[in-house]
Amino acid sequence: MESFEYTAHHPRVVFGAGTLSRLPAEIARAGGSRPLLLSRRGPVAGVDAVFDGVAMHTPVEVTERALEVVRERGADCLVALGGGSSTGLGKALVARTGLPLIAVPTTYAGSEMTPILGETDGGVKTTRRDPALLPATVIYDVELTRTLPAGLSVTSGLNAMAHAVEALYSPQANPAIDSFALDAIGRLARALPRIADRPDDLDARADALTGAWLAGICLGTVGMGLHHKLCHVLGGSFGLPHSETHAVVLPHVMAYNAPTAMARIAAALGVSDAPAGVFDLAARLGAPTSLAELGLPETALRTAAVAATETPYPNPRAVTADGVERLLSDAWHGHRPATAAGDLSRLTAQVVASFAGAPDQRLAALLGDLVTRLHGFVADNDLTEAEWTAAIGFLTETGQLCSPTRQEFVLLSDTLGISSAVDLLSNSRSPDTTPSAVLGPFYVEGPPVKEHGADLAEGLPGTPLRADVRVTDVDGRPVAGATVDVWQSNQDGYYDVQLPDLEGPVLRARLRTDGDGRLWFRSILPSEYPIPDDGPVGRMLRATGRHPYRAPHLHFMISAPGHRRLVTQLFVAGGPYLDSDAVFGVKDDLIVDFPSDEDGTRRVAFTFRLGPDSAGD
Ligand code: NAD
């Protein structure tokens, strides 16, 4: 069970296209009447006073200059319009004045959703966190993001994705933030290629900005790990550009931290290997993929690695200077990150491709999907060699136990519910026909042909039973001459094939319906019985606390020309194990009353409705 703490401090959000028009109302809502706009752009409707000296990394000297303008203008409200740099200046002024801030972000950096302020003073970057720094309102106007150049959109979007990725393995991770993070990752991964293709695509912009908002909440709510630390060092100490650095470093940190959270991220991205998926996305969309490209000298790698590991902080994998240096070297060279998951997806693809030449395409498709799922099973469960060896041993024993009278593989299929699953999907599609049920392991080809009224028990002890059977089509018309195979257990629950001392086939027969679609026979009441549990299937049942019993039933296999063959079972109403049949074979419509005559004979009367030959095929 997960335990967590979660405090939400998310600012009010006004989202849409053209929402900048709501700025005057939001200023009034925040109690402002003399707003100051912090933006590299000119004035906007409702705000004439502008400070346009916004600079990257919030240098304190810029903040001091802006502070003078705040005082000169008697500003009572701040409006930060632009990327993370404008928002940063806004927060720096909030820290010094306590004025309300309205943020109008035009990139995907996410700063507007965080109580974090990073400032540089004399080249040294310091960070503080205070909920009071959060904007009163954030206006997301999708229209304003249309002018963000494609390249910057992609790197800024990857900057946002980095917040979501690190949130998923944060020590403060919780279900709310996880769902924001995964949603953000999916939206950004879908939107960025469309934006790169058509930067003015408003729908794609809306998706990316929504992703940025959610990713910003992640960044503002839970602690980040190695990725943010590294980008902080590379930006702060080496002057590397903010979003581009995030875009280059992210896949390498993901590979470093894999497999933690990577399966969920891969699913959100729609790829098999998350780190390689992010790298490929960035490369495909023309984002920088190497630190060398960003101007970092190779000699700086060690220094950066040491700086990023000086003080400990939570990260899924321990951060060591050597490990981080290797990571940075990969990022510097622009290598595509290699992970076990990446190698596995290549291996899976190779095996699937190996079936491509099969003349039977259905066989190729089935084997390809089986292999893909089995590889996924191995990966998702971190299957150990010992576990796989045990599985091989189990299957070997299952095969070795099979003989003409013992079908351990059918038992395995039955007890895992696979026989019922195949039956359910391939045989029971028509509501007008009698439901089918599994064949089970005790059917024997060519049962003895018997006349109506024959006693299938041939004198074996048990409660006498009379069965009256009718076979019709879906419209209730009798099916004459239908072949009806019947087989069942004795009163101790054994089939004849399980009793080597028994003479010949017994409790099994082949009968034919008369012109009215009817037949009848005598027998004994079937009883519950354990499926053979002296083999590997029995061991599996015991290992999982399951019993081996089947609810009492009669088996039927009915065929007639022009009709679909029906394999089914009739269960004795009120019998034991109807709710926990070991092979999951019981269906409500097949539970039938077997009332008692005065002489103690039990009776069952049932009409089987056969579908036409083509139905459900
Ligand atoms: P930015 O604000 O510097 O903007 C990058 C460039 O894009 C600028 O030249 C800007 O004028 C231009 N631009 C922005 N929006 C545009 C638009 N819609 N159309 C055309 N041009 C546009 O960069 P950023 O990546 O948004 O933010 C980076 C800064 O934000 C860094 O200083 C970083 O440390 C900070 N940041 C802080 C936090 C936090 O929580 N404190 C979070 C993320 C980023």
XYZ file of C-alpha atoms and ligand atoms in Angstrom:
661
model
C 0.000 0.000 0.000
C 1.159 3.430 -0.933
C 1.320 6.205 1.658
C 1.802 9.836 0.748
C 1.264 13.451 1.694
C -0.148 15.916 -0.796
C -0.822 19.628 -0.429
C -2.265 21.433 -3.426
C -1.228 25.045 -4.011
C -2.257 25.471 -7.609
C -3.043 28.987 -8.838
C -6.347 29.855 -10.454
C -6.198 29.112 -14.179
C -7.966 30.786 -17.078
C -7.356 28.674 -20.159
C -8.415 29.077 -23.777
C -7.831 30.890 -27.043
C -7.949 34.686 -26.754
C -8.085 34.608 -22.955
C -5.666 37.551 -22.747
C -8.829 39.636 -23.104
C -9.684 38.516 -19.575
C -6.585 40.247 -18.187
C -8.342 43.463 -17.016
C -10.941 41.429 -15.141
C -8.274 39.269 -13.544
C -6.284 42.358 -12.504
C -9.401 43.743 -10.843
C -10.044 40.348 -9.258
C -6.563 40.482 -7.749
C -7.379 43.954 -6.345
C -5.128 45.820 -8.784
C -5.771 49.103 -10.573
C -2.224 50.159 -11.554
C -0.667 47.067 -13.126
C 2.901 46.834 -14.417
C 3.596 44.521 -17.365
C 6.840 42.551 -17.288
C 7.408 41.530 -20.860
C 9.747 41.735 -23.781
C 6.684 42.620 -25.855
C 4.977 45.978 -25.986
C 1.968 46.975 -23.890
C -1.223 44.952 -24.011
C -4.842 46.070 -23.700
C -5.489 47.184 -20.160
C -1.823 47.590 -19.135
C 0.225 50.556 -20.406
C 3.128 50.492 -17.976
C 5.793 48.070 -19.212
C 9.165 46.879 -17.991
C 10.778 45.170 -20.982
C 14.247 44.441 -19.586
C 13.418 40.790 -18.828
C 16.520 38.546 -18.838
C 17.207 34.822 -18.573
C 17.932 33.314 -15.115
C 16.477 36.303 -13.206
C 19.639 38.365 -12.533
C 19.176 40.431 -9.355
C 20.412 43.612 -11.076
C 17.493 43.338 -13.531
C 15.118 42.760 -10.632
C 16.497 45.887 -8.905
C 15.849 47.959 -12.020
C 12.345 46.588 -12.349
C 11.742 47.315 -8.671
C 12.489 50.994 -9.304
C 9.889 51.036 -12.086
C 7.348 49.387 -9.746
C 7.913 52.205 -7.257
C 7.960 55.001 -9.850
C 4.661 53.816 -11.304
C 3.075 53.056 -7.955
C 2.196 49.635 -9.353
C -0.217 47.557 -7.275
C -0.257 44.448 -9.446
C 2.293 42.641 -11.611
C 1.608 40.988 -14.950
C 4.353 38.689 -16.251
C 3.784 37.953 -19.929
C 6.328 35.728 -21.683
C 8.387 32.620 -20.991
C 9.940 31.406 -17.767
C 12.203 34.464 -17.697
C 9.256 36.889 -17.437
C 7.562 34.710 -14.835
C 10.857 34.521 -12.900
C 11.104 38.311 -12.786
C 7.497 38.475 -11.648
C 8.198 36.108 -8.743
C 11.390 38.000 -7.823
C 9.311 41.183 -7.540
C 6.602 39.394 -5.559
C 9.318 38.277 -3.136
C 10.338 41.902 -2.641
C 6.949 43.664 -2.724
C 4.246 41.140 -1.865
C 2.207 42.427 -4.837
C -0.228 40.076 -6.565
C 1.094 38.504 -9.752
C -0.793 37.501 -12.853
C 1.227 35.229 -15.128
C 0.558 34.908 -18.837
C 2.981 32.201 -19.941
C 3.885 31.963 -23.611
C 6.257 28.974 -23.445
C 5.959 25.529 -21.853
C 8.515 26.106 -19.049
C 5.909 25.716 -16.282
C 7.357 28.272 -13.844
C 3.929 29.871 -13.380
C 2.742 26.775 -11.494
C 5.644 26.599 -9.055
C 6.435 28.376 -5.793
C 10.119 28.257 -6.830
C 12.305 31.231 -7.672
C 15.809 30.851 -9.062
C 17.896 34.030 -9.106
C 21.449 34.774 -10.216
C 23.691 37.148 -8.354
C 27.218 37.652 -9.604
C 26.968 34.425 -11.623
C 25.784 32.377 -8.633
C 22.300 30.887 -8.893
C 20.263 30.469 -5.722
C 16.823 28.954 -5.404
C 14.049 29.553 -2.905
C 10.637 28.016 -2.473
C 7.680 29.878 -0.968
C 3.955 29.409 -1.709
C 3.609 33.217 -1.463
C 5.500 33.443 -4.780
C 2.713 31.754 -6.714
C 0.689 33.895 -9.121
C -2.859 34.854 -8.119
C -4.039 33.888 -11.594
C -2.449 32.222 -14.580
C -3.920 33.129 -17.948
C -3.095 30.528 -20.561
C -3.879 32.051 -23.927
C -3.218 29.444 -26.588
C -3.142 32.187 -29.246
C -0.022 33.705 -27.674
C 1.920 30.458 -28.059
C 1.407 30.310 -31.831
C 4.356 32.618 -32.409
C 6.751 30.494 -30.370
C 9.165 29.216 -33.042
C 8.964 25.493 -33.802
C 12.464 24.763 -32.458
C 11.826 26.559 -29.177
C 8.407 24.934 -28.911
C 9.980 21.490 -29.101
C 12.731 22.162 -26.563
C 10.345 23.999 -24.247
C 7.896 21.101 -24.535
C 10.675 18.683 -23.612
C 11.512 20.952 -20.672
C 7.915 20.450 -19.521
C 8.111 16.717 -20.150
C 11.182 16.562 -17.892
C 9.107 17.913 -14.969
C 6.536 15.176 -15.506
C 9.155 12.429 -15.896
C 10.965 13.315 -12.683
C 7.676 13.679 -10.791
C 6.930 10.009 -11.455
C 9.981 8.853 -9.510
C 9.967 11.620 -6.931
C 9.911 10.536 -3.252
C 6.795 12.731 -2.898
C 5.059 11.038 -5.844
C 1.354 10.443 -5.331
C -1.557 9.265 -7.471
C -2.806 12.768 -8.292
C 0.560 13.988 -9.501
C 1.205 10.688 -11.315
C -1.924 11.123 -13.369
C -1.055 14.745 -14.168
C 2.448 13.632 -15.153
C 1.369 10.796 -17.422
C -1.289 12.932 -19.037
C 1.250 15.701 -19.611
C 3.777 13.308 -21.154
C 1.185 11.856 -23.518
C -0.144 15.276 -24.579
C 3.298 16.735 -25.182
C 4.476 13.677 -27.125
C 1.420 13.909 -29.373
C 1.388 17.691 -29.754
C 5.050 18.492 -30.404
C 5.331 16.667 -33.765
C 2.208 18.476 -34.950
C 3.591 21.825 -33.786
C 6.949 21.146 -35.459
C 5.008 20.464 -38.625
C 2.583 23.400 -38.329
C 3.513 25.875 -35.564
C 0.146 27.641 -35.835
C -1.952 24.482 -35.278
C -4.219 25.753 -32.505
C -5.397 22.314 -31.343
C -1.856 21.025 -31.024
C -0.903 24.240 -29.214
C -3.794 23.766 -26.796
C -2.669 20.213 -26.079
C 0.933 21.266 -25.505
C -0.084 24.158 -23.248
C -2.357 21.867 -21.228
C 0.568 19.444 -20.927
C 2.800 22.313 -19.822
C 0.282 23.375 -17.179
C 0.027 19.848 -15.749
C 3.799 19.367 -15.906
C 4.205 22.713 -14.133
C 1.956 21.449 -11.321
C 4.217 18.382 -11.064
C 7.315 20.565 -10.827
C 5.718 22.807 -8.228
C 4.376 20.006 -6.051
C 6.964 17.245 -5.773
C 10.759 17.226 -5.582
C 12.816 16.718 -8.722
C 15.877 14.488 -9.167
C 19.104 14.153 -11.136
C 17.792 15.696 -14.357
C 16.860 19.045 -12.839
C 20.034 19.100 -10.789
C 22.177 18.527 -13.891
C 20.333 21.130 -15.954
C 20.659 23.592 -13.073
C 24.429 23.033 -13.028
C 24.810 23.171 -16.817
C 22.699 26.335 -17.064
C 24.002 28.049 -13.933
C 27.725 27.257 -14.115
C 28.255 26.806 -17.855
C 25.664 29.209 -19.284
C 23.922 26.597 -21.408
C 20.491 27.584 -22.788
C 17.632 26.428 -20.573
C 15.153 24.455 -22.646
C 17.731 23.112 -25.107
C 19.759 21.675 -22.220
C 16.652 19.968 -20.838
C 15.937 18.503 -24.269
C 19.448 17.040 -24.631
C 19.866 15.730 -21.090
C 16.410 14.230 -20.479
C 16.733 10.914 -22.407
C 20.127 10.240 -20.818
C 18.896 10.787 -17.271
C 15.934 8.548 -18.067
C 18.304 5.821 -19.257
C 20.395 6.323 -16.103
C 17.336 5.935 -13.862
C 15.699 3.109 -15.867
C 13.773 0.980 -15.274
C 12.084 3.068 -12.531
C 8.834 4.572 -13.912
C 9.969 3.910 -17.481
C 7.264 1.377 -18.400
C 4.539 3.885 -17.501
C 6.339 6.664 -19.365
C 6.796 4.427 -22.409
C 3.080 3.645 -22.377
C 2.246 7.368 -22.173
C 4.647 8.084 -25.038
C 3.333 5.166 -27.072
C 6.797 3.635 -27.478
C 8.425 0.461 -26.199
C 11.489 2.111 -24.660
C 10.988 5.459 -22.937
C 14.549 6.931 -23.008
C 15.131 6.016 -26.652
C 11.595 7.200 -27.416
C 12.309 10.687 -26.011
C 15.679 10.807 -27.796
C 14.062 9.803 -31.105
C 11.267 12.342 -30.624
C 13.771 15.153 -30.017
C 15.964 14.106 -32.953
C 13.018 13.701 -35.308
C 11.718 17.162 -34.436
C 15.085 18.808 -35.008
C 15.927 19.579 -31.359
C 19.601 19.551 -30.381
C 20.684 16.092 -29.250
C 24.202 16.729 -27.945
C 25.779 18.967 -25.329
C 28.655 19.530 -27.789
C 26.125 21.219 -30.082
C 25.157 23.540 -27.240
C 28.762 24.670 -26.901
C 29.821 22.776 -23.774
C 33.533 21.883 -23.901
C 34.224 18.197 -23.354
C 36.626 19.144 -20.567
C 33.673 20.483 -18.559
C 32.018 17.077 -18.208
C 33.931 15.968 -15.106
C 33.469 19.331 -13.377
C 29.751 19.276 -14.106
C 29.445 15.677 -12.887
C 31.210 16.522 -9.618
C 29.089 19.647 -9.124
C 25.904 17.656 -9.703
C 26.858 15.041 -7.129
C 28.373 17.198 -4.394
C 25.304 17.281 -2.213
C 23.054 14.231 -1.896
C 19.435 14.361 -3.086
C 16.793 11.746 -3.792
C 17.036 9.987 -7.142
C 15.977 6.445 -8.049
C 19.539 5.417 -8.825
C 22.429 6.558 -6.633
C 24.208 9.515 -8.196
C 27.969 9.039 -8.418
C 30.404 11.370 -10.130
C 31.622 8.530 -12.377
C 28.119 7.450 -13.316
C 26.998 11.001 -14.027
C 30.165 11.679 -16.023
C 29.394 8.684 -18.239
C 25.831 9.956 -18.626
C 27.119 13.417 -19.557
C 29.613 11.929 -21.987
C 26.789 10.111 -23.767
C 24.780 13.333 -23.798
C 27.809 15.300 -25.026
C 28.369 12.912 -27.934
C 24.638 12.688 -28.667
C 24.505 8.901 -28.396
C 21.079 7.307 -28.585
C 20.562 5.977 -25.036
C 20.856 2.229 -24.693
C 18.784 0.459 -22.060
C 17.859 -3.134 -21.394
C 14.315 -2.227 -22.463
C 15.680 -0.857 -25.741
C 17.704 -4.000 -26.349
C 14.647 -6.085 -25.525
C 12.438 -4.216 -27.969
C 15.061 -4.807 -30.697
C 15.201 -8.501 -29.767
C 11.405 -8.773 -29.813
C 11.252 -7.064 -33.194
C 13.893 -9.473 -34.544
C 11.982 -12.538 -33.404
C 8.677 -11.217 -34.741
C 10.348 -10.393 -38.069
C 11.697 -13.949 -38.251
C 8.134 -15.205 -38.817
C 7.482 -12.822 -41.698
C 8.328 -15.433 -44.334
C 5.814 -17.999 -43.037
C 3.504 -19.085 -45.882
C 0.633 -19.109 -43.381
C 0.202 -15.444 -42.397
C -2.186 -16.311 -39.572
C 0.530 -18.482 -38.062
C 3.031 -15.629 -38.392
C 0.601 -13.203 -36.744
C -0.235 -15.551 -33.863
C 3.390 -16.411 -33.158
C 4.458 -12.780 -33.459
C 1.857 -11.660 -30.937
C 2.595 -14.560 -28.603
C 6.309 -13.726 -28.588
C 5.612 -10.023 -28.063
C 3.394 -10.762 -25.090
C 5.785 -13.300 -23.618
C 8.681 -10.866 -23.908
C 6.497 -8.234 -22.269
C 5.652 -10.724 -19.517
C 9.359 -11.379 -18.927
C 10.083 -7.647 -18.763
C 7.079 -6.546 -16.731
C 7.689 -9.203 -14.083
C 11.492 -9.014 -14.013
C 11.442 -12.770 -14.571
C 14.540 -14.434 -13.118
C 16.454 -17.256 -14.784
C 15.440 -19.555 -11.924
C 11.759 -18.730 -12.477
C 12.016 -19.387 -16.204
C 13.877 -22.667 -15.589
C 11.110 -23.698 -13.191
C 8.498 -22.819 -15.824
C 10.305 -24.940 -18.446
C 10.486 -27.812 -15.935
C 6.760 -27.472 -15.264
C 5.875 -27.551 -18.967
C 8.246 -30.482 -19.570
C 6.531 -32.504 -16.859
C 3.142 -31.532 -18.233
C 4.132 -32.938 -21.614
C 5.742 -36.041 -20.161
C 2.549 -36.934 -18.321
C 0.435 -36.848 -21.487
C -0.701 -40.214 -22.871
C -3.690 -41.487 -24.867
C -5.699 -41.511 -21.611
C -4.192 -38.552 -19.737
C -4.180 -35.044 -21.220
C -2.276 -32.861 -18.782
C -2.000 -29.993 -21.274
C -5.789 -29.858 -21.666
C -6.023 -29.806 -17.859
C -3.547 -26.950 -17.753
C -5.469 -25.029 -20.399
C -8.726 -25.731 -18.520
C -7.477 -24.758 -15.067
C -6.001 -21.527 -16.415
C -9.375 -20.701 -17.966
C -7.872 -20.645 -21.470
C -10.176 -23.385 -22.786
C -13.156 -21.445 -21.457
C -11.803 -18.203 -22.940
C -11.464 -19.767 -26.399
C -14.883 -21.344 -25.986
C -16.421 -18.068 -24.822
C -15.121 -16.086 -27.771
C -15.568 -18.647 -30.521
C -18.660 -20.667 -29.648
C -21.125 -18.696 -27.584
C -21.919 -15.748 -29.765
C -25.575 -16.441 -30.486
C -28.132 -15.877 -27.732
C -30.519 -18.305 -29.493
C -28.275 -21.347 -29.259
C -27.414 -23.453 -26.236
C -24.166 -22.172 -24.699
C -21.118 -24.305 -25.240
C -18.692 -25.479 -22.570
C -15.191 -26.917 -22.612
C -14.519 -30.362 -24.078
C -12.443 -31.455 -21.091
C -9.745 -34.101 -21.110
C -11.925 -37.263 -21.034
C -13.586 -37.329 -24.439
C -12.700 -40.454 -26.409
C -13.194 -40.615 -30.184
C -15.677 -43.212 -31.472
C -17.825 -43.973 -28.423
C -20.028 -47.108 -28.532
C -23.274 -46.628 -30.489
C -26.348 -47.191 -28.283
C -30.096 -47.401 -28.811
C -32.635 -45.150 -27.133
C -33.322 -46.284 -23.593
C -29.898 -47.938 -23.228
C -28.284 -47.905 -19.801
C -24.911 -46.179 -20.143
C -23.938 -47.267 -16.617
C -24.223 -50.958 -17.543
C -25.019 -51.868 -13.941
C -22.445 -49.651 -12.211
C -23.668 -48.505 -8.792
C -25.154 -45.038 -8.398
C -28.384 -43.009 -8.261
C -30.451 -44.002 -11.321
C -30.888 -41.291 -13.915
C -33.176 -40.916 -16.902
C -32.227 -38.311 -19.508
C -34.635 -37.033 -22.139
C -32.900 -35.006 -24.773
C -34.293 -32.981 -27.601
C -32.283 -31.295 -30.342
C -33.746 -28.392 -32.311
C -32.563 -25.560 -34.500
C -32.748 -21.954 -33.308
C -36.381 -21.756 -34.436
C -37.399 -24.781 -32.369
C -37.651 -27.152 -35.349
C -36.529 -30.677 -34.460
C -33.169 -31.835 -35.782
C -33.596 -35.463 -36.790
C -30.644 -37.831 -37.040
C -28.338 -35.660 -34.929
C -25.329 -37.519 -33.499
C -25.216 -37.052 -29.739
C -22.122 -38.205 -27.869
C -22.566 -38.405 -24.092
C -19.897 -39.073 -21.483
C -19.746 -38.709 -17.723
C -18.086 -39.789 -14.495
C -19.193 -42.641 -12.225
C -20.588 -42.105 -8.728
C -17.061 -41.756 -7.335
C -16.205 -39.112 -9.878
C -14.021 -41.213 -12.182
C -14.223 -41.609 -15.933
C -13.708 -45.061 -17.396
C -10.329 -44.094 -18.873
C -9.114 -43.391 -15.351
C -9.981 -46.896 -14.165
C -7.658 -49.371 -15.887
C -9.407 -52.383 -14.310
C -12.739 -51.473 -15.884
C -13.819 -53.516 -18.924
C -14.234 -51.456 -22.074
C -15.885 -48.061 -22.504
C -18.626 -47.344 -20.043
C -20.630 -44.228 -19.130
C -20.119 -43.013 -22.656
C -22.217 -43.549 -25.771
C -23.238 -42.269 -29.183
C -26.980 -41.944 -29.837
C -29.034 -40.511 -32.661
C -32.145 -38.333 -32.452
C -35.378 -39.659 -33.954
C -37.587 -37.870 -36.452
C -38.820 -35.580 -33.685
C -35.273 -34.664 -32.651
C -35.554 -36.755 -29.489
C -33.590 -39.472 -27.716
C -33.435 -40.848 -24.230
C -31.080 -42.969 -22.183
C -30.550 -44.277 -18.702
C -27.466 -43.797 -16.593
C -26.455 -42.798 -13.084
C -26.274 -39.327 -11.549
C -22.833 -37.796 -12.203
C -21.001 -36.647 -9.111
C -18.466 -33.951 -8.414
C -14.919 -35.093 -8.929
C -11.392 -33.836 -8.654
C -9.579 -33.382 -11.937
C -6.447 -35.551 -11.853
C -4.235 -33.674 -9.414
C -1.269 -36.006 -9.075
C 0.694 -34.117 -11.755
C 2.068 -30.626 -12.340
C -1.428 -29.094 -12.705
C -2.370 -30.470 -9.271
C 0.819 -28.967 -7.848
C -0.106 -25.620 -9.354
C -3.572 -25.825 -7.771
C -2.130 -26.651 -4.354
C 0.515 -23.923 -4.676
C -2.249 -21.385 -5.253
C -4.662 -22.686 -2.619
C -7.175 -23.950 -5.193
C -9.234 -27.149 -4.991
C -9.334 -29.525 -7.973
C -13.101 -30.219 -8.004
C -15.479 -29.967 -10.905
C -19.195 -29.431 -10.329
C -21.242 -32.557 -11.267
C -22.143 -32.584 -14.967
C -22.936 -34.593 -18.095
C -20.929 -33.968 -21.268
C -22.564 -33.675 -24.678
C -21.159 -33.319 -28.171
C -23.911 -32.856 -30.753
C -23.444 -32.735 -34.499
C -25.870 -32.704 -37.377
C -25.406 -31.812 -41.028
C -26.109 -28.142 -41.697
C -25.678 -27.241 -38.023
C -22.822 -25.985 -35.974
C -21.348 -28.662 -33.725
C -22.169 -28.066 -30.055
C -19.846 -29.198 -27.256
C -21.402 -28.529 -23.895
C -22.174 -29.771 -20.394
C -25.288 -29.892 -18.210
C -24.651 -29.142 -14.546
C -26.751 -30.568 -11.738
C -28.562 -27.689 -10.038
C -27.807 -27.553 -6.302
C -24.632 -29.591 -6.776
C -21.370 -28.618 -5.104
C -18.652 -26.430 -6.692
C -20.970 -24.666 -9.126
C -19.364 -21.415 -7.930
C -15.782 -22.608 -7.999
C -15.528 -25.148 -10.787
C -11.825 -25.953 -11.190
C -11.920 -25.412 -14.960
C -14.253 -22.378 -14.993
C -16.733 -24.335 -17.133
C -20.070 -23.520 -15.461
C -22.511 -21.222 -17.255
C -25.828 -20.242 -15.666
C -27.867 -21.422 -18.675
C -26.310 -24.870 -18.344
C -27.316 -25.395 -14.703
C -30.344 -27.682 -14.922
C -32.746 -29.247 -12.414
C -32.421 -33.012 -12.020
C -35.662 -33.696 -10.048
C -36.305 -36.984 -8.261
C -39.055 -39.486 -9.228
C -40.993 -41.322 -6.544
C -38.749 -44.347 -7.002
C -35.663 -42.204 -6.443
C -34.708 -41.988 -10.128
C -33.418 -38.556 -11.046
C -34.674 -37.074 -14.300
C -33.218 -34.507 -16.616
C -34.962 -33.151 -19.675
C -33.185 -30.646 -21.883
C -33.565 -29.160 -25.329
C -30.325 -28.312 -27.101
C -30.630 -25.573 -29.731
C -28.059 -25.825 -32.527
C -26.995 -22.840 -34.621
C -26.691 -23.032 -38.387
C -23.348 -24.175 -39.739
C -22.119 -20.683 -40.618
C -23.118 -18.963 -37.344
C -20.221 -17.508 -35.375
C -17.591 -18.753 -37.839
P 12.471 32.403 -21.874
O 11.419 32.943 -21.016
O 13.815 33.011 -21.709
O 12.009 32.532 -23.377
C 12.850 32.063 -24.430
C 12.747 32.957 -25.661
O 11.494 32.791 -26.275
C 12.850 34.424 -25.345
O 13.629 35.035 -26.340
C 11.415 34.891 -25.417
O 11.304 36.243 -25.751
C 10.879 34.010 -26.511
N 9.440 33.756 -26.449
C 8.739 33.378 -25.365
N 7.466 33.162 -25.706
C 7.354 33.416 -27.033
C 6.283 33.359 -27.970
N 5.073 32.937 -27.612
N 6.517 33.672 -29.240
C 7.742 34.028 -29.624
N 8.801 34.107 -28.803
C 8.608 33.802 -27.511
O 12.673 30.847 -21.732
P 11.811 29.701 -21.019
O 12.395 28.459 -21.522
O 10.372 29.947 -21.161
O 12.146 29.895 -19.502
C 13.469 29.682 -19.029
C 13.673 30.388 -17.727
O 12.662 30.057 -16.824
C 14.972 29.966 -17.057
O 15.547 31.066 -16.427
C 14.537 28.950 -16.046
O 15.433 28.830 -14.970
C 13.211 29.491 -15.638
N 12.308 28.479 -15.131
C 11.937 28.540 -13.835
C 11.061 27.629 -13.329
C 10.637 27.726 -11.886
O 9.807 26.935 -11.455
N 11.165 28.632 -11.116
C 10.541 26.634 -14.132
C 10.922 26.567 -15.454
C 11.799 27.532 -15.954
